[in-house]
């Protein structure tokens, strides 16, 4: 069974610090990876997608992918209290008709 | 552009009643997904459609659940009869498959969800 594993947290960091969120996946055929942010009571919001090994930066967010280790991470620089949310990692395999497999999410709390 | 639209946003019903949840995907998207989210089980994929055709309904928990997509701009998820254990937030998401570099992108965008409570 294809799985995406995340530490449920909570991960607590002080304001201004770097928050590091990690994810591993079991399906070696996965080609696409996504990070979603979900505020309490809201729907998941796509914040990053990554398809190739290495780093991808977008503002304060950096996604990192290592396919050999089946590992994906999300770094949030200069963390703000508004970043406090649950972060969901997802993997996709085009051979599975483009459906995504989601982890259960990591709760991040940024303390002022 | 409008995002994914879902209705109703909240639904409270009694056990045994029929519940119909509605979704309008983002215009131009060719895939539609129905998810259910609970604290215990996280985000579960129930069923998804490509070009209005159901591809995989293995996540539908029981025969009480059914979904249709009569056209590219509308889908329904129906529960009949509803039970208290169906209480959850139901999300609809849509995506468009397109080429990016040497691969494919199929980012999913979620609607606001329907919070269902069955008493």
Coordinates of C-alpha atoms in Angstrom, one line a residue:
Chain A
X1 CA 0.0 0.0 0.0
X2 CA 1.3 3.4 -1.0
X3 CA 2.0 5.6 2.0
X4 CA 3.2 9.0 2.9
X5 CA 4.5 9.4 6.4
X6 CA 4.8 12.6 8.4
X7 CA 5.6 13.4 12.0
X8 CA 2.3 14.5 13.4
X9 CA 4.0 17.1 15.7
X10 CA 3.2 19.5 17.1
X11 CA 6.4 21.2 15.9
X12 CA 6.9 24.4 17.8
X13 CA 9.3 27.1 16.7
X14 CA 9.9 30.7 17.8
X15 CA 9.0 33.5 15.5
X16 CA 11.8 34.2 13.0
X17 CA 13.3 30.7 13.2
X18 CA 13.5 28.2 10.4
X19 CA 10.7 25.5 10.5
X20 CA 11.7 22.2 8.9
X21 CA 8.9 19.7 8.0
X22 CA 9.7 16.3 6.7
X23 CA 8.0 13.6 4.7
X24 CA 8.8 10.1 3.4
X25 CA 6.9 8.2 0.8
X26 CA 6.8 4.5 -0.1
X27 CA 5.9 4.5 -3.8
X28 CA 9.2 4.6 -5.8
X29 CA 7.2 5.4 -8.9
X30 CA 6.1 8.8 -7.5
X31 CA 7.2 11.7 -9.7
X32 CA 5.4 14.7 -8.2
X33 CA 5.3 16.0 -4.7
X34 CA 3.2 18.7 -3.1
X35 CA 3.0 20.6 0.1
X36 CA -0.4 21.9 1.3
X37 CA -1.1 24.2 4.2
X38 CA -4.3 23.8 6.1
X39 CA -5.5 26.3 8.7
X40 CA -7.9 25.0 11.4
X41 CA -11.4 24.8 9.9
X42 CA -10.2 25.5 6.4
X43 CA -9.4 23.5 3.3
X44 CA -5.9 22.5 2.2
X45 CA -4.2 25.2 0.2
X46 CA -1.4 24.3 -2.2
X47 CA 1.8 26.1 -1.4
X48 CA 4.6 24.2 -3.2
X49 CA 5.0 21.6 -5.8
X50 CA 8.3 19.9 -6.7
X51 CA 9.1 17.4 -9.5
X52 CA 12.9 17.1 -9.7
X53 CA 15.6 16.2 -7.2
X54 CA 17.1 19.2 -5.4
X55 CA 15.7 22.4 -4.0
X56 CA 12.9 24.7 -5.1
X57 CA 12.5 28.1 -3.5
X58 CA 9.4 30.3 -3.5
X59 CA 9.7 33.3 -1.1
X60 CA 10.2 32.1 2.4
X61 CA 9.4 28.5 1.4
X62 CA 11.9 25.9 0.1
X63 CA 10.9 22.4 -0.9
X64 CA 13.6 19.7 -1.1
X65 CA 13.3 16.4 -2.9
X66 CA 15.6 13.4 -2.7
X67 CA 14.1 10.6 -4.7
X68 CA 16.9 8.1 -3.9
X69 CA 16.0 8.4 -0.2
X70 CA 12.2 8.9 -0.9
X71 CA 12.3 12.0 1.2
X72 CA 10.6 15.4 0.8
X73 CA 11.0 18.4 3.1
X74 CA 9.7 21.9 3.4
X75 CA 11.7 24.7 5.0
X76 CA 10.0 27.8 6.1
X77 CA 12.4 30.7 6.8
X78 CA 11.7 33.6 9.1
X79 CA 8.6 31.8 10.5
X80 CA 5.7 33.9 11.4
X81 CA 2.7 33.2 13.7
X82 CA 0.5 33.2 10.6
X83 CA 2.4 30.1 9.4
X84 CA 0.9 28.2 12.3
X85 CA -1.1 25.5 10.5
X86 CA -1.1 21.8 9.6
X87 CA 1.1 21.0 6.6
X88 CA 0.2 18.1 4.4
X89 CA 2.7 16.3 2.2
X90 CA 1.3 14.5 -0.9
X91 CA 2.9 12.4 -3.6
X92 CA 1.6 11.6 -7.1
X93 CA 2.2 8.9 -9.7
X94 CA 1.0 9.5 -13.2
X95 CA 0.6 5.7 -13.4
X96 CA -2.1 6.0 -10.8
X97 CA -4.3 8.3 -12.9
X98 CA -2.9 11.4 -11.2
X99 CA -4.4 10.8 -7.8
X100 CA -2.4 12.0 -4.8
X101 CA -1.5 10.1 -1.7
X102 CA -1.6 12.4 1.4
X103 CA 0.2 12.2 4.7
X104 CA -1.7 12.9 7.8
X105 CA 0.0 16.2 8.3
X106 CA 2.3 18.0 10.7
X107 CA 1.0 20.6 13.0
X108 CA 3.3 23.6 13.1
X109 CA 3.0 26.3 15.8
X110 CA 5.1 29.5 15.6
X111 CA 5.3 31.2 18.9
X112 CA 5.6 35.1 19.0
Chain B
X1 CA -11.1 33.0 -11.6
X2 CA -13.4 31.3 -9.2
X3 CA -12.0 28.4 -7.3
X4 CA -13.7 25.1 -6.6
X5 CA -17.2 25.8 -5.3
X6 CA -19.0 23.5 -2.9
X7 CA -22.4 23.6 -1.4
X8 CA -23.8 23.5 1.1
X9 CA -21.0 24.7 3.5
X10 CA -22.7 23.1 6.5
X11 CA -25.2 20.3 6.6
X12 CA -26.9 19.0 9.7
X13 CA -29.2 16.1 9.2
X14 CA -30.8 13.2 11.1
X15 CA -29.7 9.6 10.7
X16 CA -31.4 7.9 7.9
X17 CA -31.9 11.0 5.8
X18 CA -30.4 11.5 2.3
X19 CA -27.6 14.0 1.9
X20 CA -26.4 15.5 -1.3
X21 CA -23.2 17.4 -1.6
X22 CA -22.4 19.5 -4.6
X23 CA -19.2 20.6 -6.3
X24 CA -18.3 22.8 -9.3
X25 CA -14.7 22.4 -10.3
X26 CA -12.4 25.0 -11.7
X27 CA -13.3 25.8 -15.3
X28 CA -11.1 23.8 -17.7
X29 CA -9.9 21.3 -15.1
X30 CA -10.4 17.7 -16.3
X31 CA -10.1 15.7 -13.0
X32 CA -12.3 15.9 -10.0
X33 CA -11.8 14.3 -6.6
X34 CA -14.0 13.8 -3.5
X35 CA -12.3 13.5 -0.2
X36 CA -13.4 13.0 3.4
X37 CA -11.4 14.3 6.4
X38 CA -11.7 13.3 10.0
X39 CA -9.3 13.7 12.9
X40 CA -8.9 10.0 13.2
X41 CA -8.4 9.0 9.6
X42 CA -7.0 12.2 8.0
X43 CA -7.8 13.0 4.4
X44 CA -9.3 10.0 2.6
X45 CA -9.9 9.8 -1.2
X46 CA -13.4 8.6 -1.9
X47 CA -13.7 8.7 -5.6
X48 CA -12.3 10.5 -8.6
X49 CA -13.3 11.3 -12.1
X50 CA -11.2 12.0 -15.3
X51 CA -13.1 13.8 -18.1
X52 CA -16.4 13.1 -16.2
X53 CA -15.8 9.3 -16.0
X54 CA -15.4 7.6 -12.6
X55 CA -11.9 6.1 -12.5
X56 CA -11.6 4.7 -9.0
X57 CA -14.3 4.4 -6.4
X58 CA -12.4 2.0 -4.2
X59 CA -12.4 4.6 -1.4
X60 CA -16.2 4.8 -1.2
X61 CA -16.9 3.3 2.2
X62 CA -20.2 1.6 1.5
X63 CA -23.0 1.3 -1.0
X64 CA -24.7 4.1 0.8
X65 CA -22.3 6.4 -0.9
X66 CA -22.6 7.3 -4.6
X67 CA -21.1 10.0 -6.8
X68 CA -22.0 11.4 -10.3
X69 CA -20.4 13.8 -12.7
X70 CA -23.0 14.5 -15.4
X71 CA -20.9 17.2 -17.0
X72 CA -17.5 18.9 -16.7
X73 CA -18.8 21.6 -14.4
X74 CA -20.8 19.7 -11.8
X75 CA -20.5 16.7 -9.5
X76 CA -22.6 15.3 -6.6
X77 CA -21.8 13.0 -3.7
X78 CA -24.8 11.4 -2.2
X79 CA -25.2 9.5 1.0
X80 CA -28.4 7.5 1.5
X81 CA -29.2 6.7 4.2
X82 CA -26.8 8.8 6.3
X83 CA -25.4 7.6 9.6
X84 CA -23.6 9.4 12.5
X85 CA -20.3 7.9 11.5
X86 CA -20.5 9.8 8.2
X87 CA -20.0 13.0 10.1
X88 CA -16.9 14.6 8.6
X89 CA -15.7 17.4 6.4
X90 CA -16.1 16.5 2.7
X91 CA -13.8 18.2 0.2
X92 CA -14.0 18.4 -3.5
X93 CA -10.8 19.1 -5.5
X94 CA -10.0 19.6 -9.1
X95 CA -6.9 19.4 -11.3
X96 CA -5.7 19.8 -14.8
X97 CA -3.0 17.5 -16.2
X98 CA -0.4 19.5 -18.2
X99 CA 3.2 19.2 -19.2
X100 CA 5.9 20.8 -17.2
X101 CA 9.5 20.3 -18.3
X102 CA 9.8 16.6 -19.1
X103 CA 7.1 15.6 -16.7
X104 CA 3.4 16.2 -15.9
X105 CA 1.8 18.5 -13.4
X106 CA -1.4 17.7 -11.8
X107 CA -1.8 20.1 -8.9
X108 CA -5.1 19.7 -7.0
X109 CA -7.0 22.7 -5.8
X110 CA -9.5 22.2 -3.0
X111 CA -12.9 23.7 -2.4
X112 CA -14.0 25.1 1.0
X113 CA -15.5 21.8 2.0
X114 CA -18.9 20.8 3.4
X115 CA -19.1 20.1 7.1
X116 CA -21.6 17.3 7.6
X117 CA -23.1 16.4 10.9
X118 CA -25.4 13.4 11.2
X119 CA -27.3 13.2 14.5

